[in-house]
Amino acid sequence: MNTDLELSVTLRTDLPGHKFLVVNNGNHLHAFEKNENEHVITWTLTGNASQCEFCAPDGHSDGSGFQWPLNKPREGIFGAITKPAPNKLRMTNHHVDKTTEGTWPYQLFARFGDKVYQMLWVTTNGPANTPNPTIKNT
């Protein structure tokens, strides 16, 4: 049985002069327990971001829609990022045992017209105390 996590992504406009993406209303830590089956994570642009489109997952045509900006997980933990619809990104998390434990901050990027928006990124806090969107396999 798969464990699915659907995350809403909206566009915040409350910082004067800036617009940025926010996952899950700011509840950015997504923790997963070990599971013999894969977890499926889906990010969906909703609300005021529903007219946006995620950048390409492969990063070739219009920038990358998803990035691991700090520590990229080793091969085999996460599946490839796919874009099943313009407003969706999807990835699998294969957290099966102690070897797949870890904490990985990530960034998302979406296009609205000729502008690309990303998440507000904080680099001063470190991985244990960060508001950055993060996947944690426990």
Tab-separated table of C-alpha atoms in Angstrom, residues 4-98:
chain	number	residue	atom	x	y	z
A	4	ASP	CA	0.408	9.564	-0.404
A	5	LEU	CA	1.106	13.125	0.723
A	6	GLU	CA	-0.640	15.956	-1.135
A	7	LEU	CA	0.875	19.391	-0.488
A	8	SER	CA	-0.715	22.686	-1.484
A	9	VAL	CA	1.591	25.389	-2.859
A	10	THR	CA	0.398	29.000	-2.851
A	11	LEU	CA	1.887	32.353	-3.799
A	12	ARG	CA	2.546	34.693	-0.844
A	13	THR	CA	2.395	38.411	-1.504
A	14	ASP	CA	2.593	39.804	2.051
A	15	LEU	CA	6.285	40.775	1.883
A	16	PRO	CA	6.269	44.207	0.164
A	17	GLY	CA	7.791	44.030	-3.297
A	18	HIS	CA	8.179	40.239	-3.222
A	19	LYS	CA	6.133	37.208	-4.165
A	20	PHE	CA	7.230	33.711	-3.194
A	21	LEU	CA	5.907	30.163	-3.006
A	22	VAL	CA	4.749	28.639	0.277
A	23	VAL	CA	4.145	24.916	0.842
A	24	ASN	CA	1.381	23.650	3.090
A	25	ASN	CA	0.605	27.128	4.543
A	26	GLY	CA	4.123	27.314	5.988
A	27	ASN	CA	4.082	23.881	7.656
A	28	HIS	CA	7.253	22.972	5.781
A	29	LEU	CA	8.556	19.848	7.540
A	30	HIS	CA	7.290	16.645	5.947
A	31	ALA	CA	8.283	13.627	8.059
A	32	PHE	CA	8.056	10.027	6.865
A	33	GLU	CA	8.382	6.806	8.827
A	34	LYS	CA	9.857	3.658	7.326
A	35	ASN	CA	7.456	1.815	5.057
A	36	GLU	CA	7.973	-1.231	2.877
A	37	ASN	CA	6.056	0.586	0.129
A	38	GLU	CA	6.930	3.901	-1.430
A	39	HIS	CA	5.544	7.232	-0.273
A	40	VAL	CA	4.191	9.447	-3.063
A	41	ILE	CA	4.617	13.204	-2.608
A	42	THR	CA	2.579	15.546	-4.824
A	43	TRP	CA	2.915	19.327	-4.817
A	44	THR	CA	-0.065	21.185	-6.346
A	45	LEU	CA	-0.244	24.899	-7.162
A	46	THR	CA	-3.555	26.067	-5.652
A	47	GLY	CA	-5.453	29.223	-4.752
A	48	ASN	CA	-3.729	32.356	-6.009
A	49	ALA	CA	-0.984	30.165	-7.541
A	50	SER	CA	-3.404	28.017	-9.541
A	51	GLN	CA	-2.680	30.069	-12.693
A	52	CYS	CA	1.056	29.391	-12.288
A	53	GLU	CA	2.858	26.411	-13.798
A	54	PHE	CA	5.726	24.494	-12.248
A	55	CYS	CA	8.979	24.854	-14.150
A	56	ALA	CA	10.082	21.702	-15.951
A	57	PRO	CA	11.253	18.976	-13.574
A	58	ASP	CA	14.300	18.233	-15.739
A	59	GLY	CA	15.455	21.851	-15.828
A	60	HIS	CA	16.092	21.885	-19.585
A	61	SER	CA	13.441	24.145	-21.058
A	62	ASP	CA	12.585	26.753	-18.416
A	63	GLY	CA	14.659	26.147	-15.299
A	64	SER	CA	14.208	23.396	-12.779
A	65	GLY	CA	10.910	23.078	-10.912
A	66	PHE	CA	12.558	21.205	-8.018
A	67	GLN	CA	16.029	21.402	-6.471
A	68	TRP	CA	17.989	20.007	-3.537
A	69	PRO	CA	19.996	23.174	-2.680
A	70	LEU	CA	22.090	21.783	0.191
A	71	ASN	CA	22.652	18.061	0.543
A	72	LYS	CA	21.398	15.981	-2.348
A	73	PRO	CA	20.160	12.549	-1.216
A	74	ARG	CA	21.971	9.483	-2.484
A	75	GLU	CA	20.567	7.586	-5.460
A	76	GLY	CA	17.659	5.269	-4.721
A	77	ILE	CA	15.955	7.184	-1.902
A	78	PHE	CA	13.814	9.424	-4.101
A	79	GLY	CA	12.404	8.694	-7.533
A	80	ALA	CA	12.548	11.084	-10.458
A	81	ILE	CA	10.502	14.275	-10.297
A	82	THR	CA	7.607	14.137	-12.751
A	83	LYS	CA	5.141	16.779	-13.881
A	84	PRO	CA	1.801	14.983	-14.415
A	85	ALA	CA	0.005	18.331	-14.983
A	86	PRO	CA	1.172	21.946	-15.384
A	87	ASN	CA	0.259	22.684	-11.755
A	88	LYS	CA	1.665	19.454	-10.237
A	89	LEU	CA	5.028	17.930	-9.399
A	90	ARG	CA	5.304	14.367	-8.110
A	91	MET	CA	8.087	12.309	-6.549
A	92	THR	CA	8.357	8.976	-4.744
A	93	ASN	CA	10.190	8.483	-1.455
A	94	HIS	CA	11.563	4.963	-0.904
A	95	HIS	CA	12.129	5.099	2.875
A	96	VAL	CA	12.486	1.432	3.744
A	97	ASP	CA	15.185	1.141	6.434
A	98	LYS	CA	17.925	2.947	8.384
